[in-house]
Short mmCIF file of C-alpha atoms and ligand atoms in Angstrom, two decimals:
data_model
loop_
_atom_site.label_atom_id
_atom_site.label_comp_id
_atom_site.label_asym_id
_atom_site.label_seq_id
_atom_site.Cartn_x
_atom_site.Cartn_y
_atom_site.Cartn_z
CA MET A 146 43.69 15.37 -1.29
CA ILE A 147 44.22 16.65 2.23
CA ALA A 148 47.54 18.36 1.10
CA GLN A 149 45.62 19.96 -1.76
CA LEU A 150 43.11 21.46 0.69
CA LEU A 151 46.03 22.95 2.60
CA LYS A 152 47.68 24.18 -0.52
CA ASP A 153 44.40 25.79 -1.52
CA GLY A 154 44.66 27.89 1.57
CA LYS A 155 41.72 26.05 3.38
CA GLN A 156 42.41 26.45 7.16
CA THR A 157 41.66 22.75 8.00
CA LEU A 158 40.10 21.35 11.01
CA SER A 159 40.98 17.78 11.97
CA PHE A 160 40.81 15.43 15.00
CA GLU A 161 42.93 12.56 16.16
CA VAL A 162 41.32 9.45 17.67
CA PHE A 163 42.77 6.16 18.97
CA PRO A 164 41.25 2.72 18.24
CA PRO A 165 39.53 0.89 21.04
CA LYS A 166 41.81 -0.93 23.41
CA LYS A 167 39.51 -3.84 23.57
CA ASP A 168 38.01 -5.91 20.70
CA ASP A 169 34.39 -5.58 21.94
CA GLU A 170 34.59 -1.75 22.20
CA PHE A 171 34.15 -1.15 18.43
CA GLU A 172 30.52 0.03 18.85
CA ASN A 173 31.43 2.55 21.37
CA ALA A 174 34.29 3.82 19.09
CA GLN A 175 31.79 4.24 16.33
CA ALA A 176 29.57 6.28 18.51
CA VAL A 177 32.56 8.57 19.29
CA LEU A 178 33.29 8.89 15.60
CA ASN A 179 29.67 9.50 14.62
CA SER A 180 29.55 12.37 17.06
CA LEU A 181 32.93 13.81 15.90
CA ALA A 182 31.74 13.59 12.27
CA GLU A 183 28.84 15.98 13.05
CA LEU A 184 31.51 18.68 13.55
CA LYS A 185 32.49 18.24 9.90
CA PRO A 186 36.31 17.90 10.13
CA ASP A 187 38.36 17.94 6.98
CA PHE A 188 39.96 14.72 8.13
CA ILE A 189 40.22 12.40 11.12
CA SER A 190 43.55 10.69 12.00
CA VAL A 191 43.78 7.29 13.73
CA THR A 192 46.74 6.37 15.95
CA TYR A 193 48.83 3.19 15.64
CA GLY A 194 49.76 0.98 18.54
CA ALA A 195 53.35 1.40 19.77
CA GLY A 196 55.67 -0.94 17.89
CA GLY A 197 53.14 -1.70 15.19
CA SER A 198 50.87 -3.68 17.59
CA ARG A 199 47.18 -3.83 16.68
CA SER A 200 47.65 -2.23 13.36
CA THR A 201 44.46 -4.06 12.10
CA LYS A 202 42.50 -1.88 14.48
CA THR A 203 43.96 1.39 13.02
CA VAL A 204 42.84 0.14 9.53
CA GLU A 205 39.40 -0.98 10.88
CA ILE A 206 38.70 2.44 12.34
CA ALA A 207 40.23 4.38 9.40
CA SER A 208 38.04 2.26 7.11
CA TYR A 209 34.92 3.21 9.07
CA ILE A 210 35.81 6.95 8.85
CA GLU A 211 36.45 6.80 5.16
CA ASN A 212 33.69 4.46 4.06
CA HIS A 213 30.90 5.00 6.55
CA LEU A 214 31.29 8.64 7.61
CA HIS A 215 32.81 9.68 4.14
CA ILE A 216 35.51 11.75 5.71
CA PRO A 217 39.14 11.46 4.69
CA ALA A 218 41.05 9.25 7.18
CA LEU A 219 44.63 9.69 7.94
CA ALA A 220 46.07 6.30 9.31
CA HIS A 221 49.04 6.63 11.48
CA MET A 222 51.77 4.06 10.83
CA THR A 223 55.09 3.40 12.62
CA CYS A 224 58.05 1.67 11.44
CA VAL A 225 60.52 1.20 14.22
CA GLY A 226 59.63 -2.39 15.02
CA SER A 227 58.53 -3.46 11.53
CA LYS A 228 60.09 -5.25 8.55
CA ARG A 229 59.53 -4.11 5.06
CA GLU A 230 57.06 -7.02 4.57
CA ASP A 231 55.00 -5.93 7.57
CA ILE A 232 54.63 -2.42 6.35
CA GLY A 233 53.67 -3.96 2.86
CA ARG A 234 50.97 -5.92 4.57
CA VAL A 235 49.47 -2.76 6.29
CA THR A 236 49.73 -0.92 3.07
CA ASP A 237 47.80 -3.60 1.23
CA SER A 238 44.97 -3.67 3.88
CA LEU A 239 44.70 0.23 3.74
CA ARG A 240 44.44 0.02 -0.03
CA GLN A 241 41.77 -2.68 0.22
CA ALA A 242 39.93 -0.44 2.76
CA GLY A 243 40.13 2.62 0.39
CA VAL A 244 42.28 4.58 2.78
CA SER A 245 44.72 6.77 0.93
CA HIS A 246 46.41 9.05 3.63
CA VAL A 247 49.08 7.89 6.04
CA LEU A 248 51.03 9.69 8.80
CA ALA A 249 54.37 8.03 8.49
CA LEU A 250 56.17 7.85 11.87
CA ARG A 251 59.22 6.19 13.22
CA GLY A 252 57.66 5.45 16.55
CA ASP A 253 59.29 5.06 19.96
CA ARG A 254 61.61 2.11 20.54
CA PRO A 255 59.48 -0.73 21.99
CA SER A 256 60.57 -2.30 25.26
CA TRP A 257 60.96 -5.75 23.51
CA MET A 258 63.64 -4.38 21.20
CA ASP A 259 67.24 -4.88 22.34
CA ASP A 260 70.16 -2.63 21.28
CA GLU A 261 71.18 -5.02 18.44
CA GLN A 262 67.59 -5.15 17.09
CA PHE A 263 67.18 -1.41 17.33
CA ALA A 264 70.54 -0.75 15.49
CA GLY A 265 69.56 -3.28 12.74
CA ARG A 266 65.99 -2.06 12.10
CA ASP A 267 64.74 -1.90 8.54
CA PHE A 268 63.62 1.77 8.78
CA ALA A 269 65.98 4.11 10.66
CA HIS A 270 63.72 7.12 10.53
CA ALA A 271 60.31 8.27 9.45
CA SER A 272 61.82 9.62 6.26
CA ASP A 273 62.88 6.16 5.30
CA LEU A 274 59.34 4.92 5.77
CA THR A 275 58.10 7.84 3.80
CA ARG A 276 60.45 7.08 0.92
CA PHE A 277 59.44 3.32 0.94
CA LEU A 278 55.78 4.22 0.87
CA LYS A 279 56.28 6.62 -2.03
CA GLU A 280 58.11 3.98 -3.94
CA THR A 281 55.75 1.18 -3.24
CA SER A 282 52.19 2.75 -3.02
CA ASP A 283 50.24 5.83 -4.17
CA LEU A 284 49.37 6.94 -0.60
CA GLU A 285 49.65 10.52 0.29
CA ILE A 286 51.99 10.89 3.19
CA ALA A 287 52.09 13.27 6.11
CA GLY A 288 54.89 13.71 8.73
CA ALA A 289 55.21 14.63 12.37
CA CYS A 290 57.04 17.73 13.50
CA TYR A 291 58.03 19.08 16.90
CA PRO A 292 57.90 22.78 17.66
CA GLU A 293 59.96 22.28 20.82
CA LYS A 294 62.06 19.69 19.06
CA HIS A 295 62.05 15.93 19.36
CA TYR A 296 63.42 14.64 22.57
CA GLU A 297 66.36 12.66 20.90
CA ALA A 298 67.48 15.52 18.74
CA PRO A 299 70.61 17.30 20.20
CA ASP A 300 69.20 20.72 19.20
CA ALA A 301 66.50 22.36 16.99
CA ALA A 302 68.84 22.78 13.98
CA ALA A 303 69.57 18.89 13.95
CA ASP A 304 65.75 18.24 14.30
CA LEU A 305 65.10 20.54 11.32
CA GLU A 306 67.56 18.49 9.24
CA GLY A 307 65.46 15.30 9.89
CA LEU A 308 62.42 17.34 8.90
CA ARG A 309 64.03 18.44 5.63
CA GLU A 310 64.84 14.76 4.91
CA LYS A 311 61.16 13.94 5.53
CA ALA A 312 60.01 16.57 3.11
CA ARG A 313 62.67 15.46 0.52
CA ALA A 314 61.32 11.79 0.97
CA GLY A 315 57.85 12.94 -0.16
CA ALA A 316 55.81 14.09 2.85
CA SER A 317 53.24 16.54 1.61
CA PHE A 318 52.02 18.09 4.95
CA LEU A 319 52.94 18.00 8.68
CA ILE A 320 51.26 17.75 12.03
CA THR A 321 52.79 18.97 15.14
CA GLN A 322 53.39 17.38 18.45
CA LEU A 323 50.94 18.97 20.98
CA PHE A 324 52.18 22.24 22.46
CA PHE A 325 50.74 24.70 24.99
CA GLU A 326 52.73 27.82 24.08
CA ASN A 327 51.89 29.25 20.82
CA GLY A 328 55.13 31.45 20.77
CA ALA A 329 57.13 28.19 20.57
CA PHE A 330 55.13 27.06 17.52
CA TYR A 331 55.45 30.56 15.81
CA ARG A 332 59.29 30.40 16.41
CA PHE A 333 59.33 26.85 15.00
CA LEU A 334 57.45 28.06 11.73
CA GLU A 335 60.09 30.88 11.30
CA ARG A 336 62.84 28.30 11.58
CA LYS A 337 61.13 25.90 9.19
CA GLU A 338 60.55 28.59 6.66
CA ALA A 339 64.15 29.92 6.88
CA ALA A 340 65.36 26.33 6.29
CA GLY A 341 63.37 26.27 3.00
CA ILE A 342 60.76 23.70 4.24
CA SER A 343 57.59 24.89 2.71
CA LEU A 344 55.19 22.10 3.71
CA PRO A 345 51.82 23.14 5.41
CA VAL A 346 51.59 22.47 9.14
CA CYS A 347 48.58 21.49 11.15
CA ALA A 348 48.94 22.70 14.77
CA GLY A 349 48.28 19.99 17.25
CA ILE A 350 46.19 21.05 20.19
CA MET A 351 45.42 18.81 23.22
CA PRO A 352 42.79 20.14 25.80
CA ILE A 353 43.96 19.31 29.31
CA THR A 354 40.96 18.14 31.02
CA SER A 355 42.40 16.48 34.11
CA ALA A 356 45.59 16.93 36.13
CA ARG A 357 46.25 13.13 35.59
CA GLN A 358 46.64 13.76 31.91
CA LEU A 359 49.84 15.77 32.50
CA GLY A 360 51.43 12.79 34.27
CA THR A 361 50.83 10.54 31.23
CA THR A 362 50.42 11.89 27.63
CA VAL A 363 51.90 15.35 28.26
CA THR A 364 55.00 14.22 30.08
CA LEU A 365 55.67 11.67 27.26
CA SER A 366 55.32 14.36 24.63
CA GLY A 367 58.15 16.48 26.11
CA SER A 368 56.09 19.58 25.58
CA SER A 369 56.69 22.35 28.15
CA ILE A 370 53.96 23.55 30.40
CA PRO A 371 53.58 27.33 30.62
CA LYS A 372 53.04 28.94 33.96
CA GLU A 373 49.50 29.87 33.16
CA LEU A 374 48.48 26.33 32.45
CA ALA A 375 50.33 25.06 35.66
CA ASP A 376 48.60 27.62 37.65
CA LEU A 377 45.17 26.43 36.30
CA ILE A 378 46.09 22.78 37.28
CA ALA A 379 47.14 23.93 40.69
CA ALA A 380 43.82 25.76 41.16
CA TYR A 381 41.39 23.37 39.67
CA GLY A 382 43.23 19.96 39.61
CA ASP A 383 41.12 18.52 42.43
CA HIS A 384 37.83 19.73 41.01
CA PRO A 385 37.26 17.63 37.78
CA GLU A 386 34.48 19.74 36.12
CA ASP A 387 36.16 22.98 36.85
CA MET A 388 39.41 21.63 35.55
CA ARG A 389 37.73 20.36 32.36
CA ARG A 390 36.13 23.80 31.73
CA ALA A 391 39.54 25.54 32.38
CA GLY A 392 41.27 23.26 30.08
CA VAL A 393 38.75 23.64 27.40
CA ASP A 394 38.93 27.49 27.87
CA TYR A 395 42.75 27.23 27.48
CA ALA A 396 42.53 25.28 24.27
CA ILE A 397 39.97 27.61 22.79
CA ARG A 398 42.19 30.69 23.47
CA GLN A 399 45.10 28.74 22.01
CA ILE A 400 43.19 28.02 18.82
CA LEU A 401 41.67 31.48 18.51
CA ASP A 402 45.16 33.00 18.55
CA LEU A 403 46.56 30.42 16.01
CA LYS A 404 43.60 31.22 13.67
CA GLU A 405 44.26 34.90 14.01
CA HIS A 406 47.91 34.21 12.95
CA GLY A 407 46.73 32.36 9.83
CA VAL A 408 47.76 28.79 10.87
CA ASP A 409 47.36 26.28 8.05
CA GLY A 410 45.19 23.75 10.02
CA ILE A 411 44.04 23.02 13.55
CA HIS A 412 44.39 19.31 14.60
CA ILE A 413 42.67 18.55 17.92
CA TYR A 414 43.88 15.65 19.96
CA SER A 415 40.37 14.61 20.78
CA MET A 416 41.26 11.85 23.23
CA ASN A 417 37.99 10.18 21.99
CA ARG A 418 36.05 12.77 23.85
CA PRO A 419 33.34 14.21 21.56
CA LYS A 420 31.78 16.44 24.18
CA THR A 421 34.93 18.41 24.86
CA THR A 422 35.85 18.45 21.24
CA ARG A 423 32.48 19.94 20.29
CA GLU A 424 32.76 22.71 22.90
CA ILE A 425 36.03 23.71 21.49
CA VAL A 426 34.93 23.59 17.93
CA GLN A 427 31.77 25.54 18.50
CA ALA A 428 33.74 28.23 20.36
CA VAL A 429 36.32 28.72 17.69
CA THR A 430 34.00 28.50 14.61
CA PRO A 431 32.64 31.83 13.41
P1 FAD B 635 61.66 10.68 13.06
O1 FAD B 635 61.09 11.74 12.18
O2 FAD B 635 62.41 9.51 12.49
O3 FAD B 635 62.64 11.46 14.17
C1 FAD B 635 63.12 10.71 15.33
C2 FAD B 635 64.45 11.38 15.64
O4 FAD B 635 65.45 11.15 14.65
C3 FAD B 635 64.38 12.86 15.86
O5 FAD B 635 65.22 13.23 16.92
C4 FAD B 635 64.85 13.40 14.51
O6 FAD B 635 65.50 14.84 14.75
C5 FAD B 635 65.80 12.47 14.02
N1 FAD B 635 65.80 12.24 12.59
C6 FAD B 635 64.68 12.31 11.77
N2 FAD B 635 65.01 11.94 10.54
C7 FAD B 635 66.38 11.86 10.52
C8 FAD B 635 67.29 11.50 9.47
N3 FAD B 635 66.96 11.30 8.17
N4 FAD B 635 68.58 11.38 9.84
C9 FAD B 635 68.95 11.63 11.18
N5 FAD B 635 68.16 11.91 12.13
C10 FAD B 635 66.92 12.02 11.83
N6 FAD B 635 53.60 7.19 18.00
C11 FAD B 635 53.06 5.81 17.94
O7 FAD B 635 53.49 4.88 18.39
N7 FAD B 635 51.70 5.87 17.40
C12 FAD B 635 51.06 6.91 16.83
O8 FAD B 635 50.01 6.79 16.30
C13 FAD B 635 51.78 8.25 17.03
N8 FAD B 635 51.20 9.41 16.34
C14 FAD B 635 51.89 10.51 16.49
C15 FAD B 635 51.34 11.68 15.85
C16 FAD B 635 52.00 12.94 15.94
C17 FAD B 635 51.31 14.07 15.23
C18 FAD B 635 53.23 13.04 16.53
C19 FAD B 635 53.89 14.37 16.62
C20 FAD B 635 53.76 11.86 17.20
C21 FAD B 635 53.14 10.60 17.16
N9 FAD B 635 53.70 9.54 17.67
C22 FAD B 635 53.04 8.28 17.53
C23 FAD B 635 54.95 9.44 18.41
C24 FAD B 635 56.20 9.33 17.51
O9 FAD B 635 56.20 8.05 17.04
C25 FAD B 635 57.45 9.61 18.33
O10 FAD B 635 57.67 10.91 18.73
C26 FAD B 635 58.80 9.04 17.80
O11 FAD B 635 59.80 9.04 18.86
C27 FAD B 635 59.35 9.75 16.58
O12 FAD B 635 58.64 9.64 15.55
P2 FAD B 635 58.91 10.44 14.14
O13 FAD B 635 58.10 9.89 13.08
O14 FAD B 635 58.87 11.89 14.46
O15 FAD B 635 60.54 10.04 13.94
#
């Protein structure tokens, strides 16, 4: 259904949220989701704990989005630390919850996994998970892609080969890793098209609202920081509200440029912050 929207040429708007870290924070998460729902996204994606931990939380939040808010939910799912039976169990609970979209990911190697376990894992790549889900369920599958290449890939061409495999395995649309330089994204789209990979791509945009965010999420993502953004952080990093405004403004300018270039979809890494997300959406919606 999400893939059909994209194929029909709808420029989609979607958000990513993460499940609450503590069991007693579900009500707070609901309030965040209720607020995001007012912005009428085409879908909301829900992250999955590293190594498959707390997968029930992802299903719980995805179920709330799908059944209470009546917005398509895209449940993330990683496979690096999972056996086929584990994936089968999560798939069953998604089916029971009426969730029909999954972002199939390999995931990063969890710290508990030694070399032998890593080498002998059931699913080597996200494409293997995609193929398994296609064979064992009727879920619609999305995949991740990396405009600045995945950190393990020796070069962009090798990364593109992995992406081609994902498409062959049955992924029907893609969501990018966050990026701050639209030029890198446009160059990636050109390489992807030249490689004959025609899947629609939702561009992942993360508003930087604090200097601290760079030290965590952004560093882990491997995305480069353009000078303009580095300068903003240098200027406003010690002034939280000014920094938030500058980060929101940067994301708005990025999205307006992407929309002008006819991007398939905009996926905002909301960081569970409805106020920031609302400011951005209002500024980019005609
Ligand atoms: P893969 O596609 O398997 O790629 C991993 C590496 O293997 C790449 O270098 C690739 O070039 C190579 N490769 C891929 N396929 C093949 C193949 N068939 N043969 C040989 N090489 C291949 N992590 C979480 O833990 N939870 C989340 O909720 C989560 N959400 C994410 C959402 C998005 C939009 C993105 C972009 C990432 C997300 N991640 C999440 C992070 C992700 O799990 C890591 O980036 C992980 O290291 C790679 O996952 P992948 O699915 O891209 O792996």
